[in-house]
Amino acid sequence: MIPKVFKEVIDLGDGREISIETGKLAKQAHGSVVVQSGKCMLLCTVVSNYKQSDVDFLPLTVDYREKFAAAGRYPGGFFKREARPSDGEVLTMRLVDRVLRPLFPKDYHAETQVMIQLMSHDPEVMPDAMAGLAASAAIQLSDFPFECAISEVRVGRLNGKFIINPSLSQLAECDIDMVIGASADSVMMVEGEMDEISEEEMTEAIKFAHEAIKVQCAAQIRLAEAFGKKEVREYEPEREDEELAKKIHDMAYDKVYAVAKAGSAKHERSASFSEIKDEITASFTEEEQADFGSLISKYYYKAEKAAVRDLTLNEGLRLDGRKTTDIRPIWCEVDYLPSTHGSAIFTRGETQALATVTLGTSRDANQIDMPSQEGEERFYLHYNFPPFSTGEARPIRGTSRREVGHGNLAQRALKGMVPEDCPYTVRVVSEVLESNGSSSMATVCSGTMALMDAGVQLKKPVSGIAMGLISDAATGKYAVLSDILGDEDHLGDMDFKVTGTADGITACQMDIKVKGLSYEILVNALKQARDGRLHILEKLTDTIAAPNADVKEHSPKMITRRIPNEFIGALIGPGGKVIQEMQKETETTIVINEDPVTEEGIVEILGVGNEGINAVMAKIDALLFKPEVGSVYEVKVIKMLDFGAVVEYIDAPGNEVLLHVSELAWERTENVSDVVNMGDVFDVKYFGIDPRTRKEKVSRKALLPKPEGFKERPPRDDKRRDDRRGNDRNRDRDRKPRRD
């Protein structure tokens, strides 16, 4: 029996379409769709348990995987099986999770899984741009309690024109690459990189993307109605007690307000808040505490949040005593670590990041091996967030999704400022040592200084800042906060990170927690962020004004040399013997790549000392040496023969040529040793290829004065010689057979 299929088509307006289909695959899931554009197909399934979990949060798992079979490829590795997700897959998971999670009810705690798989790949379609659409469409077909349909699109700008979901080849030429997540009413998530654009240009890109998202949300609703909209499931909500909530609010509000207004440091403030909470808890009897359970804590934190937000809205003050536009004190230092190729410390308030830079060859590039994307990164950044940075002790189980996401944001902020002709592979590592506020933006700042300290010739320095928002829909009041604290991130309505140079924005990441954020507020936040970025940028350039002119003495120096394709084999040698011996003798690293366009060999020579690099360059020069006809060269005798001497060019060791005995001197030479000996150095003239011997000809005597009265022997008569040879052959032909 062929299942009934329901389908909706979204017109992207330029001949491309996206279809959403359900009813054919994975029917036991609570919702499933196949999203297709071109040959690219994503299967998304969603399942949520009917029983609430014993946790006070939503245990939501968003999993995105790209199957290698989708691109007709085998997975790498010994087992030839997809294993842990790549960084690219993790980044896509985060993009989807950040939009979905706020739309579930706060008291919905059932285990929920959203699984998205790339089943068929099209090189002209980037699948991550459709993952949010697939997830939301599948949820619309389920009975989950979910607020509204959402979608995500990628927006690029090519030659001044915005494009929805550009191809990978188009994106390489775009000056904007942003992924926007939104419902039909509100923008909820923005992430991307830009080529120093203005705040107004960024806002226009978000508006353009939002219009496309509205169309995609409408298509999901039509599909759900055609399929048969399910009744929203019933679940056991969290216990509520309005009387208790009011009582705790009245007990806590004024005390919290007073502590918040005092402008204390993080640990002192936390201790004061804990005392207030303990005092309130102690005011209840043991029976009441057992009866109300976690409600006391829940309502206390609700009162604390209200008091802190009101302080900012009413008086323009913040938890640490700053005004809304104030930036915390900053101090910086470069060249802190003596053995690294570059290092810098950036400290802003209670947030500190130590960045290091390592310089290497193309062999050290970060390899990207995904079904949807292959290649390498010559500049990449890794971000580490150890538990001690927040004064905690917890297990460390590999790199977290948060670390991957924050590192990628900082990488995108900086990579556009690394010059295209930088010969090195550059790795930046950020170690977050303290955190109370945006450590990813601290990473951008420390990374900028570390790169300049390492001698990487950045086009322009980059700084970053995290912005927040506190708003009250009832009164219309709002406050945009510069350089937010960790607490302000949790209790605020927006977390907006923006990076850039003095001339424009290079990257951003925004999560909005309230519906209907106006573009007016967004523009104001961007402009306030620009003032903060420029203030921080001034602190960076006060510490290190420009990139160091050269790399450090102990850092590797890099020289790149191009050689004709036919010389690559000679430089490598049989089984790599020549290049391996060269690296060992000169204490250098030599990497040879082939230019895919010109097919030339690109030789990278990396070494700490110039002597080794110069020795390799000399060997390459010798390999490429081609003497010119009529030129004079200094040579050295390296071998004596009966009919001449083998000489080596002094300027091109390894290049040998035969100096025939007849070219040693004007006088007749009986023995070669009568004129030259082993190790003798003298000049010879190069005559090119001798037409008679078809070998290279050099002469010593051509540079010597001709002896007085010397008579040259007349040249041989080639015709007489040929006739003589012919007569000899005829005689052989006429000779009678010998009798045995």
XYZ file of C-alpha atoms in Angstrom:
740
model
C 0.000 0.000 0.000
C 1.403 3.336 -1.070
C 1.125 5.859 1.791
C -0.585 9.180 1.268
C 1.952 11.961 0.969
C 1.331 15.582 1.918
C 3.553 18.256 0.409
C 4.093 22.010 0.437
C 6.409 23.951 -1.870
C 8.198 27.195 -0.969
C 9.285 29.425 -3.843
C 12.584 31.173 -3.133
C 11.872 33.608 -5.960
C 14.831 32.907 -8.251
C 13.885 29.575 -9.775
C 14.796 27.576 -6.665
C 12.279 25.797 -4.473
C 12.126 24.082 -1.112
C 9.588 21.310 -0.614
C 8.308 19.949 2.721
C 6.870 16.443 2.566
C 5.370 14.091 5.138
C 3.553 10.759 5.195
C 6.127 8.539 3.504
C 9.024 8.065 5.949
C 9.410 7.445 9.708
C 5.720 7.330 10.531
C 6.230 6.020 14.085
C 7.968 9.219 15.080
C 5.688 11.839 16.621
C 6.435 14.048 13.633
C 8.588 13.580 10.545
C 9.291 15.540 7.379
C 11.555 15.395 4.371
C 12.793 18.829 3.301
C 14.254 19.011 -0.195
C 15.941 21.662 -2.324
C 17.533 20.517 -5.549
C 19.062 17.130 -4.792
C 19.587 17.983 -1.120
C 17.240 16.053 1.195
C 16.961 16.295 4.978
C 14.950 13.858 7.089
C 13.832 15.284 10.434
C 12.047 13.300 13.121
C 10.815 14.455 16.524
C 9.829 12.384 19.553
C 8.916 13.468 23.075
C 8.128 11.183 26.012
C 4.663 11.418 27.504
C 6.022 11.241 31.049
C 7.653 14.280 32.627
C 11.287 13.897 33.699
C 12.362 14.515 37.270
C 14.334 17.637 36.360
C 13.552 21.345 36.467
C 14.502 22.047 32.839
C 13.625 20.836 29.342
C 15.848 17.838 28.443
C 15.871 18.720 24.739
C 18.385 17.055 22.411
C 18.893 18.445 18.913
C 21.025 16.121 16.796
C 22.143 16.926 13.261
C 24.165 14.405 11.255
C 25.432 14.294 7.699
C 25.563 10.778 6.234
C 28.569 10.218 3.969
C 26.443 8.025 1.710
C 24.448 11.189 0.943
C 27.415 12.420 -1.073
C 28.482 8.986 -2.365
C 31.483 8.886 -0.069
C 32.996 6.628 2.578
C 33.615 7.862 6.119
C 37.251 8.251 7.082
C 38.918 6.127 9.734
C 39.481 2.431 10.214
C 35.880 1.367 10.908
C 34.350 3.313 7.992
C 31.376 4.379 10.073
C 30.020 7.747 11.133
C 31.079 8.386 14.734
C 31.181 11.515 16.911
C 29.747 14.657 15.303
C 32.091 17.050 13.540
C 32.403 20.683 14.609
C 30.281 21.662 11.599
C 27.477 19.350 12.712
C 27.701 20.640 16.297
C 27.386 24.229 15.074
C 24.229 23.340 13.145
C 22.780 21.626 16.243
C 23.362 24.817 18.233
C 21.691 26.990 15.597
C 18.520 24.897 15.755
C 18.508 24.371 19.533
C 18.777 28.086 20.292
C 15.567 28.851 18.387
C 13.486 25.838 19.451
C 14.197 25.734 23.185
C 12.512 29.037 24.229
C 9.254 28.046 22.467
C 8.513 25.052 24.700
C 6.575 25.815 27.903
C 8.838 26.511 30.880
C 7.177 23.716 32.857
C 7.469 21.113 30.072
C 10.183 18.687 31.191
C 9.605 15.600 29.016
C 12.620 14.068 27.293
C 12.504 15.436 23.737
C 14.641 14.539 20.718
C 14.917 16.323 17.389
C 16.990 14.304 14.904
C 17.949 15.771 11.533
C 19.845 13.746 8.923
C 21.317 14.724 5.582
C 20.161 11.871 3.352
C 21.086 13.263 -0.072
C 23.617 15.982 -0.806
C 23.603 18.640 -3.508
C 26.869 20.598 -3.802
C 24.868 23.706 -4.736
C 22.699 23.573 -1.590
C 23.948 24.190 1.953
C 21.886 21.852 4.155
C 22.442 23.651 7.479
C 20.301 26.553 6.242
C 17.245 24.236 6.063
C 17.750 22.394 9.378
C 15.648 24.851 11.410
C 12.824 24.668 8.861
C 12.875 20.854 9.000
C 12.821 20.788 12.813
C 9.923 23.208 13.134
C 7.905 21.520 10.356
C 8.218 18.146 12.109
C 7.141 19.666 15.436
C 4.093 21.264 13.762
C 2.973 17.761 12.769
C 3.319 16.484 16.349
C 1.222 17.031 19.457
C 4.003 18.822 21.352
C 3.144 21.943 23.347
C 5.066 24.377 21.140
C 4.329 28.065 20.820
C 4.507 28.698 17.060
C 6.195 27.746 13.804
C 9.707 29.075 13.221
C 12.299 28.782 10.499
C 15.902 29.638 9.781
C 17.495 30.940 6.602
C 20.950 31.960 5.550
C 21.252 35.387 3.970
C 24.230 36.448 1.874
C 24.986 39.620 -0.024
C 26.590 39.264 -3.439
C 27.444 42.382 -5.444
C 25.155 44.445 -3.220
C 22.161 42.102 -3.586
C 20.764 39.949 -0.779
C 20.317 36.203 -1.439
C 18.376 33.654 0.612
C 20.256 30.366 1.139
C 23.175 31.024 -1.258
C 25.263 28.110 -2.517
C 28.735 27.442 -1.119
C 30.362 28.915 -4.238
C 28.198 32.054 -4.000
C 28.896 32.373 -0.296
C 32.643 32.470 -0.947
C 32.099 35.758 -2.808
C 29.552 37.275 -0.394
C 30.452 40.021 2.080
C 27.684 38.893 4.474
C 27.037 35.356 5.768
C 24.289 35.310 8.399
C 21.841 32.691 9.664
C 18.651 34.179 11.074
C 16.057 32.262 13.093
C 12.597 33.725 13.614
C 8.879 33.157 13.889
C 6.420 35.039 11.725
C 6.310 37.772 14.389
C 9.753 37.931 15.970
C 13.439 37.551 15.215
C 14.903 35.175 17.786
C 18.448 34.296 16.725
C 21.178 35.819 14.543
C 24.642 34.460 13.894
C 27.148 35.179 11.179
C 30.179 36.940 9.819
C 30.538 40.078 7.733
C 33.132 42.091 5.873
C 33.161 45.218 8.064
C 29.553 46.225 7.390
C 27.629 48.999 9.123
C 24.920 48.579 11.739
C 22.280 49.712 9.241
C 23.412 47.137 6.655
C 23.185 44.381 9.228
C 19.649 45.421 10.151
C 18.619 45.394 6.485
C 19.967 41.846 6.105
C 17.936 40.683 9.119
C 14.771 42.305 7.742
C 15.294 40.640 4.342
C 15.750 37.238 5.966
C 12.687 37.712 8.169
C 10.430 38.220 5.153
C 11.557 34.876 3.715
C 11.007 33.191 7.101
C 7.395 34.402 7.209
C 6.730 32.550 3.947
C 8.301 29.352 5.303
C 6.288 29.514 8.542
C 3.059 29.851 6.540
C 3.963 26.774 4.473
C 4.452 24.717 7.654
C 1.044 25.718 8.950
C -0.613 24.762 5.645
C 1.136 21.374 5.706
C 0.004 20.687 9.281
C -3.602 21.605 8.437
C -3.610 19.383 5.353
C -2.084 16.495 7.295
C -4.505 16.962 10.167
C -3.503 19.181 13.051
C -3.200 17.128 16.224
C -4.560 18.166 19.577
C -1.829 19.438 21.875
C -1.008 16.750 24.402
C -1.836 17.185 28.036
C 0.999 17.041 30.526
C 1.337 17.481 34.224
C 2.275 21.117 34.786
C 4.500 22.342 37.560
C 2.788 23.054 40.837
C 1.959 26.713 41.385
C 0.924 28.643 44.503
C 0.138 32.300 43.869
C -0.238 33.113 47.554
C 3.189 31.662 48.320
C 4.706 33.478 45.348
C 3.367 36.842 46.606
C 4.542 36.152 50.150
C 8.112 35.338 49.053
C 8.136 38.292 46.667
C 7.199 40.649 49.482
C 9.836 39.128 51.779
C 12.665 39.182 49.222
C 12.127 42.096 46.844
C 13.315 45.058 48.929
C 16.276 43.176 50.389
C 17.432 41.994 46.975
C 16.937 45.479 45.548
C 19.191 46.924 48.263
C 21.953 44.365 47.647
C 21.725 44.880 43.893
C 21.947 48.658 44.307
C 25.070 48.369 46.485
C 27.166 47.521 43.423
C 29.225 44.724 44.947
C 31.556 42.163 43.349
C 30.336 38.776 42.108
C 31.221 36.584 45.102
C 30.176 39.171 47.695
C 26.876 39.729 45.893
C 26.225 35.990 45.539
C 26.870 35.478 49.245
C 24.403 38.268 50.136
C 21.707 36.827 47.893
C 22.267 33.374 49.430
C 21.806 34.829 52.921
C 18.478 36.397 51.909
C 17.312 33.109 50.411
C 18.390 31.123 53.489
C 16.635 33.610 55.758
C 13.388 33.288 53.797
C 13.633 29.495 53.739
C 14.231 29.424 57.499
C 11.046 31.452 58.058
C 9.020 28.406 56.984
C 8.506 25.439 59.252
C 10.028 22.078 58.365
C 6.568 20.848 57.405
C 6.043 23.840 55.099
C 9.476 23.360 53.547
C 8.706 19.692 52.909
C 5.272 20.583 51.498
C 6.329 23.424 49.221
C 9.469 21.636 48.048
C 11.277 23.571 45.317
C 8.619 26.295 45.099
C 10.408 28.400 47.706
C 13.587 28.480 45.615
C 11.640 29.027 42.426
C 9.701 32.027 43.757
C 12.767 33.495 45.429
C 14.687 33.543 42.134
C 11.651 35.037 40.445
C 11.613 37.859 43.021
C 15.368 38.329 42.682
C 15.052 38.627 38.898
C 12.253 41.189 39.212
C 14.202 43.329 41.688
C 17.394 43.414 39.634
C 15.513 44.212 36.408
C 13.522 46.983 38.099
C 16.723 48.531 39.455
C 18.069 48.881 35.942
C 14.804 50.104 34.401
C 14.034 52.570 37.204
C 17.452 53.915 38.124
C 19.747 52.910 35.269
C 21.999 51.018 37.702
C 23.399 47.514 37.445
C 24.499 44.779 39.833
C 28.121 45.932 39.946
C 27.276 49.620 40.231
C 27.808 50.522 36.585
C 25.497 52.558 34.394
C 24.017 50.924 31.291
C 26.769 52.123 28.923
C 29.768 51.591 31.212
C 32.513 49.094 30.345
C 34.304 47.311 33.174
C 37.999 48.135 33.830
C 40.360 46.548 31.292
C 44.011 45.602 31.481
C 46.052 43.819 28.831
C 49.504 42.341 28.384
C 51.317 40.828 25.406
C 54.322 38.500 25.142
C 53.457 36.943 28.499
C 54.562 33.395 27.622
C 58.240 33.245 26.612
C 58.145 30.087 24.470
C 54.993 30.579 22.408
C 55.023 32.198 18.981
C 52.650 34.859 20.314
C 50.613 35.400 23.486
C 48.352 37.951 25.138
C 46.203 38.374 28.245
C 42.939 40.291 28.128
C 41.142 41.008 31.407
C 37.846 42.868 31.579
C 36.361 43.020 35.055
C 36.087 39.421 36.275
C 36.595 37.865 32.829
C 40.059 36.862 31.656
C 41.328 35.081 28.537
C 44.895 34.045 27.733
C 45.459 33.506 24.004
C 48.386 31.812 22.294
C 49.375 31.700 18.629
C 51.223 28.871 16.871
C 52.655 29.236 13.352
C 53.007 26.262 11.035
C 52.989 25.009 7.453
C 50.074 23.927 5.254
C 50.591 20.459 6.725
C 49.184 21.872 10.003
C 45.939 23.099 8.413
C 42.669 22.015 10.013
C 41.096 19.413 7.731
C 37.344 19.671 7.100
C 35.851 16.359 5.997
C 32.065 16.490 5.881
C 29.686 15.171 3.229
C 28.552 18.750 2.555
C 31.964 20.375 2.732
C 35.571 19.381 2.167
C 38.679 21.506 2.476
C 41.047 22.945 5.009
C 41.389 25.961 7.262
C 44.717 27.800 7.318
C 43.455 29.949 10.200
C 41.515 28.425 13.072
C 40.772 29.133 16.722
C 40.113 26.791 19.642
C 38.391 27.908 22.844
C 38.690 26.157 26.227
C 36.409 26.865 29.179
C 37.683 24.960 32.254
C 35.440 24.726 35.338
C 37.853 26.672 37.570
C 37.123 29.806 35.513
C 33.804 30.092 37.358
C 35.042 28.659 40.655
C 33.468 25.248 40.048
C 34.634 21.640 40.171
C 32.932 19.397 37.630
C 33.872 16.513 35.324
C 35.629 17.296 32.061
C 34.286 15.096 29.277
C 35.836 16.354 26.077
C 35.068 19.547 24.188
C 31.561 20.810 24.883
C 29.160 22.132 22.267
C 29.416 25.528 23.947
C 33.188 25.561 23.527
C 32.846 24.655 19.840
C 30.280 27.419 19.311
C 32.157 30.152 21.178
C 35.424 29.254 19.466
C 33.767 29.386 16.058
C 32.323 32.837 16.786
C 35.753 34.200 17.731
C 37.322 32.526 14.684
C 34.799 34.151 12.354
C 35.425 37.515 14.000
C 39.166 37.398 13.300
C 39.694 35.355 10.140
C 38.739 38.133 7.722
C 41.561 40.286 9.107
C 44.287 37.692 8.462
C 45.848 38.683 5.112
C 45.360 36.331 2.173
C 49.113 36.195 1.544
C 49.971 35.071 5.084
C 52.343 32.149 4.422
C 51.634 30.389 7.722
C 48.940 28.118 9.011
C 47.859 29.987 12.152
C 46.281 28.355 15.212
C 44.940 30.498 18.057
C 44.037 28.871 21.383
C 42.087 30.779 24.023
C 42.258 29.601 27.622
C 39.477 31.203 29.650
C 40.898 31.714 33.152
C 38.065 33.725 34.696
C 34.496 34.210 33.561
C 31.769 36.626 34.570
C 30.506 37.982 31.299
C 31.353 37.182 27.716
C 34.493 35.039 27.537
C 34.056 34.652 23.762
C 34.446 38.405 23.317
C 37.453 38.345 25.642
C 38.824 35.638 23.336
C 38.453 37.933 20.325
C 40.369 40.691 22.122
C 43.164 38.467 23.451
C 43.350 36.704 20.079
C 43.814 40.010 18.258
C 46.719 41.023 20.492
C 48.333 37.568 20.403
C 48.260 37.575 16.586
C 49.907 40.989 16.474
C 52.450 39.860 19.070
C 53.259 36.846 16.879
C 54.006 39.079 13.897
C 50.915 38.108 11.892
C 50.220 41.214 9.834
C 46.535 41.697 10.663
C 44.796 44.127 8.338
C 43.106 45.766 11.333
C 42.688 44.922 15.023
C 39.321 43.491 16.111
C 37.482 43.921 19.408
C 34.243 42.420 20.695
C 31.537 43.219 23.220
C 28.477 41.443 24.645
C 25.292 43.490 24.908
C 22.163 42.824 26.953
C 18.606 44.079 27.124
C 16.056 44.536 29.892
C 12.589 45.547 28.741
C 9.068 45.916 30.132
C 6.317 45.424 27.559
C 3.697 46.914 29.888
C 5.418 50.270 30.329
C 7.462 50.320 27.136
C 10.653 50.923 29.107
C 13.861 49.251 28.023
C 17.564 49.460 28.784
C 20.386 48.279 26.541
C 23.340 47.073 28.626
C 26.944 47.260 27.463
C 29.424 44.585 28.548
C 26.953 42.354 30.396
C 27.698 40.256 33.469
C 26.890 36.577 33.675
C 23.888 37.338 35.899
C 22.604 39.910 33.414
C 22.788 37.289 30.679
C 20.474 34.989 32.688
C 17.940 37.606 33.780
C 17.976 39.767 30.644
C 15.938 39.617 27.447
C 18.796 39.534 24.970
C 22.355 38.298 24.675
C 23.961 40.059 21.747
C 27.654 39.614 20.942
C 29.148 41.796 18.221
C 32.732 42.098 16.986
C 34.381 44.438 14.558
C 37.136 46.818 13.563
C 37.003 50.580 13.743
C 35.356 50.496 10.311
C 32.623 47.882 10.687
C 31.179 44.632 12.023
C 32.988 41.342 11.367
C 30.812 38.839 13.293
C 27.795 38.630 15.566
C 25.726 36.229 17.665
C 22.358 37.182 19.081
C 19.740 35.341 21.118
C 16.499 37.205 21.871
C 14.279 35.947 24.679
C 11.279 38.262 24.231
C 8.736 38.396 21.439
C 8.398 41.339 19.113
C 11.752 43.039 19.608
C 11.520 46.171 17.486
C 14.126 47.057 14.915
C 14.450 50.429 16.655
C 15.743 48.702 19.793
C 17.998 46.487 17.676
C 19.569 49.468 15.907
C 20.073 51.276 19.231
C 21.749 48.180 20.657
C 24.051 47.961 17.655
C 25.053 51.615 17.899
C 25.676 51.337 21.636
C 27.727 48.211 20.927
C 29.835 50.187 18.447
C 30.721 52.769 21.101
C 31.718 49.962 23.458
C 33.763 48.163 20.788
C 35.718 51.313 19.983
C 36.429 51.908 23.683
C 37.781 48.366 24.058
C 39.697 48.640 20.766
C 41.512 51.685 22.119
C 42.665 49.639 25.133
C 44.010 46.941 22.810
C 45.935 49.350 20.596
C 47.325 51.137 23.643
C 48.871 47.783 24.600
C 50.151 46.883 21.116
C 49.620 49.519 18.444
C 50.450 47.425 15.379
C 51.617 43.913 14.497
C 55.273 43.239 15.205
C 57.327 43.697 12.065
C 58.633 40.143 12.187
C 58.043 36.894 14.020
C 59.878 36.251 17.262
C 63.451 35.011 17.261
C 62.417 31.528 18.415
C 59.413 31.388 16.058
C 59.685 29.597 12.730
C 60.389 31.702 9.678
C 58.522 30.817 6.519
C 59.602 31.256 2.915
C 57.474 30.115 0.011
C 59.060 29.298 -3.332
C 57.464 28.246 -6.610
C 59.209 25.749 -8.869
C 58.264 24.303 -12.270
C 56.258 21.107 -12.089
C 58.975 18.996 -13.721
C 61.373 19.681 -10.824
C 59.057 18.470 -8.028
C 60.146 14.839 -8.400
C 63.831 15.736 -8.307
C 63.345 17.791 -5.140
C 61.499 14.953 -3.408
C 63.860 12.240 -4.622
C 63.260 8.490 -4.821
C 61.058 7.505 -1.878
C 61.442 11.016 -0.464
C 65.151 10.509 0.124
C 66.306 13.929 -1.112
C 63.776 16.013 0.800
C 64.159 13.981 3.986
C 67.955 14.363 3.971
C 67.561 18.067 3.237
C 65.235 18.543 6.225
C 67.578 16.619 8.489
C 70.700 18.507 7.388
C 69.114 21.970 7.561
C 66.768 21.402 10.555
C 63.821 22.729 8.571
C 60.371 21.535 7.589
C 59.727 21.410 3.849
C 56.243 20.968 2.431
C 55.519 20.714 -1.303
C 52.040 21.350 -2.706
C 50.888 21.624 -6.295
C 49.054 24.705 -7.525
C 45.811 23.342 -9.026
C 45.710 26.137 -11.615
C 49.297 26.586 -12.802
C 50.440 23.083 -11.733
C 53.573 24.675 -10.309
C 55.141 23.272 -7.186
C 54.664 25.472 -4.086
C 57.526 24.803 -1.692
C 57.074 25.927 1.931
C 60.281 26.136 3.957
C 59.842 26.526 7.711
C 62.787 26.923 10.059
C 63.767 28.759 13.212
C 67.180 29.843 11.903
C 67.878 31.630 8.628
C 70.906 29.431 7.961
C 68.815 26.331 7.410
C 66.294 28.156 5.245
C 69.088 29.680 3.151
C 70.662 26.257 2.719
C 67.381 24.847 1.397
C 66.956 27.829 -0.915
C 70.476 27.257 -2.239
C 69.655 23.617 -2.964
C 66.501 24.644 -4.802
C 68.451 27.252 -6.766
C 70.929 24.546 -7.673
C 68.119 22.267 -8.776
C 66.639 24.996 -10.981
C 70.021 26.148 -12.333
C 70.135 26.540 -16.124
C 73.369 27.991 -17.544
C 73.043 30.556 -20.315
C 74.907 30.295 -23.616
C 77.886 32.641 -23.696
C 78.039 33.145 -19.938
C 81.091 32.467 -17.791
C 80.790 30.313 -14.635
C 83.136 29.357 -11.849
C 83.557 25.597 -11.559
C 85.397 23.069 -9.445
C 86.970 19.792 -10.571
C 85.238 16.876 -8.838
C 86.328 13.937 -11.026
C 89.292 13.164 -13.311
C 88.799 11.087 -16.479
C 91.106 10.051 -19.341
C 89.217 12.240 -21.784
C 88.469 15.218 -19.584
C 87.410 16.461 -16.155
C 83.976 16.532 -14.561
C 83.393 19.968 -13.065
C 80.668 21.271 -10.762
C 79.219 24.776 -10.877
C 80.218 26.625 -7.712
C 76.907 28.553 -7.635
C 74.841 25.417 -8.255
C 76.224 22.482 -6.255
C 75.145 19.174 -7.705
C 75.090 20.448 -11.284
C 77.932 18.780 -13.191
C 79.254 19.008 -16.743
C 82.126 17.386 -18.652
C 85.047 19.614 -19.575
C 86.544 17.718 -22.532
C 90.319 17.372 -22.751
C 90.266 19.318 -26.014
C 88.793 22.357 -24.197
C 91.358 22.513 -21.415
C 94.042 24.484 -23.217
C 95.008 25.707 -26.669
C 97.996 23.405 -26.764
C 97.539 19.707 -27.333
C 96.942 18.015 -23.972
C 98.143 14.444 -23.556
C 97.094 14.017 -19.912
C 94.274 15.878 -18.182
C 96.361 16.120 -15.013
C 98.964 18.151 -16.920
C 96.506 21.071 -16.886
C 94.059 20.587 -13.961
C 93.821 18.555 -10.762
C 91.101 17.490 -8.314
C 89.661 20.443 -6.412
C 90.957 23.099 -8.814
C 88.626 26.095 -9.210
C 88.565 28.138 -12.415
C 86.233 29.763 -14.923
C 84.658 28.172 -17.987
C 82.498 29.500 -20.760
C 79.192 27.774 -21.555
C 78.429 27.062 -25.224
C 75.143 25.206 -24.870
C 74.506 21.865 -26.593
C 77.278 20.712 -28.901
C 75.556 19.721 -32.196
C 78.154 17.009 -32.804
C 78.051 15.235 -29.429
C 74.583 16.475 -28.430
C 75.944 17.139 -24.946
C 76.559 20.317 -23.001
C 79.817 21.981 -23.910
C 81.995 24.156 -21.690
C 85.474 25.433 -22.405
C 88.385 26.593 -20.308
C 90.617 27.468 -23.205
C 88.021 29.893 -24.633
C 88.818 32.206 -21.719
C 92.623 31.907 -22.164
C 94.682 34.040 -24.518
C 95.621 32.218 -27.703
C 99.376 31.458 -27.787
C 101.433 33.477 -30.255
C 101.817 31.715 -33.584
C 99.217 29.117 -32.665
C 97.637 27.447 -35.664
C 94.349 25.724 -35.302
C 94.008 22.315 -36.865
C 91.627 22.486 -39.823
C 88.221 21.006 -39.152
C 87.567 17.492 -40.313
C 86.069 16.968 -43.764
C 82.820 15.312 -42.814
C 82.119 14.397 -46.488
C 85.423 12.526 -46.904
C 84.831 10.765 -43.593
C 81.329 9.685 -44.647
C 82.649 8.453 -48.038
C 85.365 6.482 -46.309
C 82.806 4.870 -44.019
C 80.640 4.037 -47.044
C 83.546 2.362 -48.885
C 84.318 0.310 -45.808
C 80.728 -0.901 -45.702
C 80.860 -1.815 -49.420
C 84.065 -3.784 -48.905
C 82.374 -5.724 -46.137
C 79.461 -6.445 -48.435
C 81.777 -7.683 -51.288
C 83.867 -9.883 -49.037
C 83.281 -13.570 -49.728
C 82.131 -15.861 -46.956
C 84.929 -17.436 -45.020
C 85.407 -21.139 -45.556
C 85.430 -23.260 -42.492
